Short mmCIF file of C-alpha atoms in Angstrom, two decimals:
data_model
loop_
_atom_site.label_atom_id
_atom_site.label_comp_id
_atom_site.label_asym_id
_atom_site.label_seq_id
_atom_site.Cartn_x
_atom_site.Cartn_y
_atom_site.Cartn_z
CA MET A 1 -97.44 63.87 55.70
CA ILE A 2 -96.34 63.47 59.20
CA ARG A 3 -98.48 64.62 61.85
CA LEU A 4 -96.61 66.86 64.47
CA LEU A 5 -98.42 68.51 67.74
CA LEU A 6 -96.50 71.33 68.99
CA ALA A 7 -97.21 72.32 72.55
CA GLU A 8 -95.67 76.12 73.17
CA ASP A 9 -97.19 78.73 75.11
CA GLU A 10 -95.09 81.51 73.77
CA ILE A 11 -97.18 82.23 70.59
CA ALA A 12 -94.79 84.14 68.25
CA LEU A 13 -92.17 81.27 69.01
CA ALA A 14 -94.96 78.75 68.30
CA LYS A 15 -95.53 80.41 64.86
CA ILE A 16 -91.83 80.49 64.01
CA ILE A 17 -91.61 76.61 64.94
CA LYS A 18 -94.79 75.56 62.91
CA ASP A 19 -93.31 77.72 59.90
CA ALA A 20 -89.83 76.11 60.04
CA LEU A 21 -91.37 72.73 60.31
CA GLU A 22 -94.01 73.27 57.56
CA CYS A 23 -91.68 74.70 55.03
CA GLN A 24 -90.14 71.27 54.81
CA GLY A 25 -93.10 70.27 53.04
CA GLU A 26 -93.37 67.08 55.10
CA PHE A 27 -95.10 68.11 58.40
CA MET A 28 -98.61 69.00 59.30
CA VAL A 29 -98.41 70.93 62.51
CA THR A 30 -101.19 71.32 65.19
CA THR A 31 -100.19 73.82 67.63
CA ALA A 32 -101.72 74.18 71.18
CA TYR A 33 -100.80 76.96 73.79
CA ASP A 34 -101.40 75.16 77.04
CA GLY A 35 -101.04 71.63 78.48
CA PRO A 36 -104.76 71.04 78.60
CA ALA A 37 -105.35 72.31 74.98
CA ALA A 38 -102.43 69.95 73.76
CA LEU A 39 -103.76 66.90 75.63
CA ASN A 40 -107.18 67.46 74.00
CA ALA A 41 -105.39 68.04 70.53
CA PHE A 42 -103.15 64.65 70.91
CA ARG A 43 -106.39 62.83 71.42
CA GLN A 44 -107.97 64.59 68.30
CA ALA A 45 -105.05 64.63 65.77
CA LYS A 46 -103.21 61.51 66.78
CA PRO A 47 -99.94 62.92 65.87
CA ASP A 48 -96.75 61.13 64.81
CA ILE A 49 -94.38 63.12 67.04
CA LEU A 50 -94.59 65.48 69.96
CA VAL A 51 -92.69 68.76 70.56
CA LEU A 52 -93.49 69.99 74.28
CA ASP A 53 -92.64 73.01 75.77
CA VAL A 54 -91.77 71.87 79.56
CA MET A 55 -92.97 75.11 81.02
CA MET A 56 -96.70 76.00 80.13
CA PRO A 57 -99.65 77.15 82.14
CA ARG A 58 -102.61 74.84 83.66
CA MET A 59 -100.40 71.66 82.92
CA ASP A 60 -96.55 71.62 82.38
CA GLY A 61 -94.71 69.63 79.62
CA PHE A 62 -93.72 66.96 82.05
CA THR A 63 -97.13 66.43 83.42
CA LEU A 64 -98.39 66.42 80.06
CA ALA A 65 -95.91 63.67 78.83
CA ARG A 66 -96.61 61.47 81.82
CA THR A 67 -100.51 61.60 80.83
CA ILE A 68 -99.70 60.98 77.00
CA ARG A 69 -97.26 57.95 78.06
CA GLN A 70 -100.30 56.33 79.36
CA MET A 71 -102.08 56.41 76.17
CA ASP A 72 -99.40 55.84 74.17
CA PRO A 73 -95.97 54.35 75.02
CA GLN A 74 -94.28 54.62 71.59
CA VAL A 75 -94.81 58.30 70.19
CA PRO A 76 -91.52 60.31 70.00
CA ILE A 77 -91.26 63.34 72.19
CA LEU A 78 -88.93 66.35 72.23
CA PHE A 79 -89.13 68.52 75.04
CA LEU A 80 -88.21 72.29 74.69
CA THR A 81 -87.29 74.19 77.67
CA ALA A 82 -85.27 77.20 79.09
CA ARG A 83 -84.12 75.18 81.96
CA SER A 84 -80.86 74.01 82.22
CA SER A 85 -80.13 71.59 85.16
CA THR A 86 -79.30 68.22 84.62
CA ASP A 87 -82.09 67.14 86.99
CA ASP A 88 -84.71 68.75 84.57
CA LEU A 89 -83.14 66.91 81.88
CA VAL A 90 -83.21 63.37 83.59
CA THR A 91 -86.85 64.12 84.76
CA GLY A 92 -87.61 64.39 81.13
CA PHE A 93 -86.17 61.33 79.83
CA LYS A 94 -87.60 59.27 82.88
CA LEU A 95 -90.95 60.63 81.98
CA GLY A 96 -90.58 59.00 78.51
CA GLY A 97 -89.01 61.85 76.57
CA ASN A 98 -86.92 61.07 73.53
CA ASP A 99 -84.81 64.28 73.24
CA TYR A 100 -84.47 67.49 74.79
CA LEU A 101 -83.46 70.87 73.32
CA LYS A 102 -82.73 73.78 75.28
CA LYS A 103 -83.97 77.49 74.45
CA PRO A 104 -82.78 79.25 72.55
CA PHE A 105 -82.19 77.01 69.84
CA ASP A 106 -81.56 77.02 65.84
CA MET A 107 -84.74 76.22 64.05
CA THR A 108 -82.55 74.05 61.76
CA GLU A 109 -81.26 71.99 64.77
CA LEU A 110 -84.79 71.29 65.79
CA VAL A 111 -85.87 70.33 62.37
CA VAL A 112 -82.97 67.81 62.15
CA ARG A 113 -83.81 66.37 65.74
CA VAL A 114 -87.41 65.96 65.09
CA GLN A 115 -86.48 64.04 61.60
CA ALA A 116 -83.95 61.90 63.66
CA LEU A 117 -86.50 60.93 66.05
CA LEU A 118 -88.97 59.98 63.36
CA ARG A 119 -86.00 57.60 61.64
CA ARG A 120 -86.00 55.43 65.09
CA PRO A 121 -87.80 52.20 64.52
CA VAL A 122 -90.37 51.90 66.96
CA THR A 123 -90.78 48.13 67.80
CA VAL A 124 -92.17 45.90 70.58
CA PRO A 125 -89.54 43.64 72.08
CA ALA A 126 -89.64 40.46 70.22
CA ASP A 127 -90.38 38.25 73.95
CA GLU A 128 -93.64 40.40 74.32
CA ARG A 129 -95.00 39.90 70.80
CA PRO A 130 -97.82 37.52 70.18
CA ASP A 131 -96.63 34.54 68.03
CA LEU A 132 -100.01 33.67 66.30
CA TYR A 133 -102.48 35.68 64.74
CA THR A 134 -105.71 35.43 63.32
CA ILE A 135 -106.54 37.24 59.89
CA GLY A 136 -109.87 36.54 58.96
CA ARG A 137 -109.67 32.65 57.76
CA TYR A 138 -106.02 32.80 58.16
CA THR A 139 -103.70 31.59 60.59
CA PHE A 140 -100.56 33.52 60.85
CA ARG A 141 -97.42 32.13 62.80
CA ILE A 142 -94.64 34.87 63.09
CA SER A 143 -92.11 32.16 64.37
CA GLN A 144 -92.74 29.70 61.58
CA GLN A 145 -92.93 32.29 58.96
CA THR A 146 -96.06 30.79 57.72
CA LEU A 147 -99.59 31.91 56.66
CA GLN A 148 -102.32 29.10 56.68
CA ILE A 149 -105.97 28.86 55.41
CA GLY A 150 -107.51 25.32 55.62
CA ASP A 151 -104.64 22.75 54.78
CA GLN A 152 -102.76 25.45 52.57
CA VAL A 153 -99.56 26.85 54.12
CA GLU A 154 -97.77 29.68 52.42
CA SER A 155 -94.16 30.65 53.64
CA LEU A 156 -93.23 34.12 53.97
CA SER A 157 -89.80 35.62 53.65
CA TYR A 158 -88.49 37.69 56.89
CA ARG A 159 -89.73 41.14 55.36
CA GLU A 160 -93.03 39.48 54.36
CA THR A 161 -93.36 38.25 57.91
CA GLU A 162 -92.21 41.58 59.45
CA ILE A 163 -94.49 43.86 57.05
CA LEU A 164 -97.60 41.62 57.91
CA ARG A 165 -96.99 41.49 61.44
CA MET A 166 -96.90 45.46 61.25
CA LEU A 167 -100.31 45.39 59.50
CA VAL A 168 -101.96 42.91 61.91
CA GLU A 169 -100.73 45.15 65.00
CA HIS A 170 -102.26 48.01 63.16
CA ALA A 171 -105.11 46.16 61.82
CA ASN A 172 -108.06 48.37 60.39
CA ASP A 173 -106.00 51.49 61.02
CA VAL A 174 -103.02 52.93 58.90
CA LEU A 175 -99.67 51.75 59.04
CA ARG A 176 -97.40 54.41 57.95
CA ARG A 177 -94.77 53.64 55.41
CA GLN A 178 -91.78 55.43 56.76
CA PRO A 179 -91.48 53.40 59.89
CA VAL A 180 -91.42 50.28 58.22
CA LEU A 181 -88.94 51.29 55.48
CA ILE A 182 -86.62 52.55 58.24
CA ALA A 183 -86.82 49.38 60.29
CA LEU A 184 -86.57 46.96 57.47
CA TRP A 185 -84.44 48.86 54.81
CA GLY A 186 -82.68 51.08 56.92
CA ASP A 187 -84.22 54.23 54.99
CA ASP A 188 -87.18 55.59 53.32
CA SER A 189 -85.47 56.25 49.79
CA PHE A 190 -87.46 55.91 46.57
CA PHE A 191 -86.01 52.60 45.46
CA ASN A 192 -86.76 51.05 49.16
CA ALA A 193 -90.42 52.42 49.11
CA ARG A 194 -90.83 50.47 45.40
CA SER A 195 -89.47 47.56 47.02
CA MET A 196 -91.87 47.70 49.81
CA ASP A 197 -94.66 47.96 47.31
CA VAL A 198 -93.46 44.86 45.60
CA PHE A 199 -93.76 42.96 49.23
CA ILE A 200 -97.03 44.42 49.55
CA THR A 201 -98.28 43.04 46.37
CA LYS A 202 -96.90 39.50 47.33
CA LEU A 203 -98.93 39.59 50.49
CA ARG A 204 -102.12 40.75 48.62
CA LYS A 205 -101.82 37.49 46.66
CA LYS A 206 -101.06 35.20 49.61
CA LEU A 207 -104.12 36.70 51.14
CA LYS A 208 -106.66 36.60 48.35
CA ALA A 209 -108.31 33.50 49.30
CA ASP A 210 -110.48 35.19 51.77
CA PRO A 211 -112.26 38.19 50.02
CA ASP A 212 -112.74 40.10 53.68
CA VAL A 213 -109.16 40.46 54.11
CA ARG A 214 -107.51 43.27 52.03
CA ILE A 215 -104.38 45.40 52.02
CA VAL A 216 -105.44 48.89 50.61
CA ASN A 217 -103.19 51.75 49.92
CA ILE A 218 -103.77 55.09 51.72
CA ARG A 219 -102.38 57.39 49.04
CA GLY A 220 -99.31 59.43 50.61
CA ILE A 221 -99.17 57.88 53.78
CA GLY A 222 -98.92 53.85 53.76
CA TYR A 223 -101.32 50.99 53.91
CA LYS A 224 -104.34 49.42 56.09
CA LEU A 225 -104.96 45.76 56.52
CA ILE A 226 -108.79 45.37 56.29
CA CYS A 227 -109.86 42.31 58.13
#
């Protein structure tokens, strides 16, 4: 399930949005009715995407987004607002918003925009990534696409390298399946998901020399690299 945090001070509208999203069968929605409550919910729920109303009591959506961006520069943010000025739109994007939907809006459009944001691959620029990682007793070199333990060196394919890189960047935490599929296969279809499973199996075999290193399934969500 995709964890979505909705911050909206209009309680009736918040319920409508929550119902519209959860009817899709893929969203688990946490609702907050003001900025501080939303910030607390963000820390606890660790959502995959945020839908933030701009005009909220105690802390507006822009201030909330600025605070969240200091903690997580990657999580997608969609702003909801009754404001219509270009300045407000620009402010939202400058604060790290990924999309902006003006009230009143159609619920179908909101759902489509949320789904589109989730399809965008979130990646760290290549020149900012470390090239070498230690995984238990293994040395993982991204540029060389190799995995080494002692004198034994295993060559990795491009997809094996990228999947392992994402797993390492989320080491001991859950790596969600959908962003990996979008980034490496272009969509999250059933057949591509099965293909990803094959690559995970290959990586497990190449990591089996160190019993303290494991890739485990997190049912219905993704994988976790334990090391």
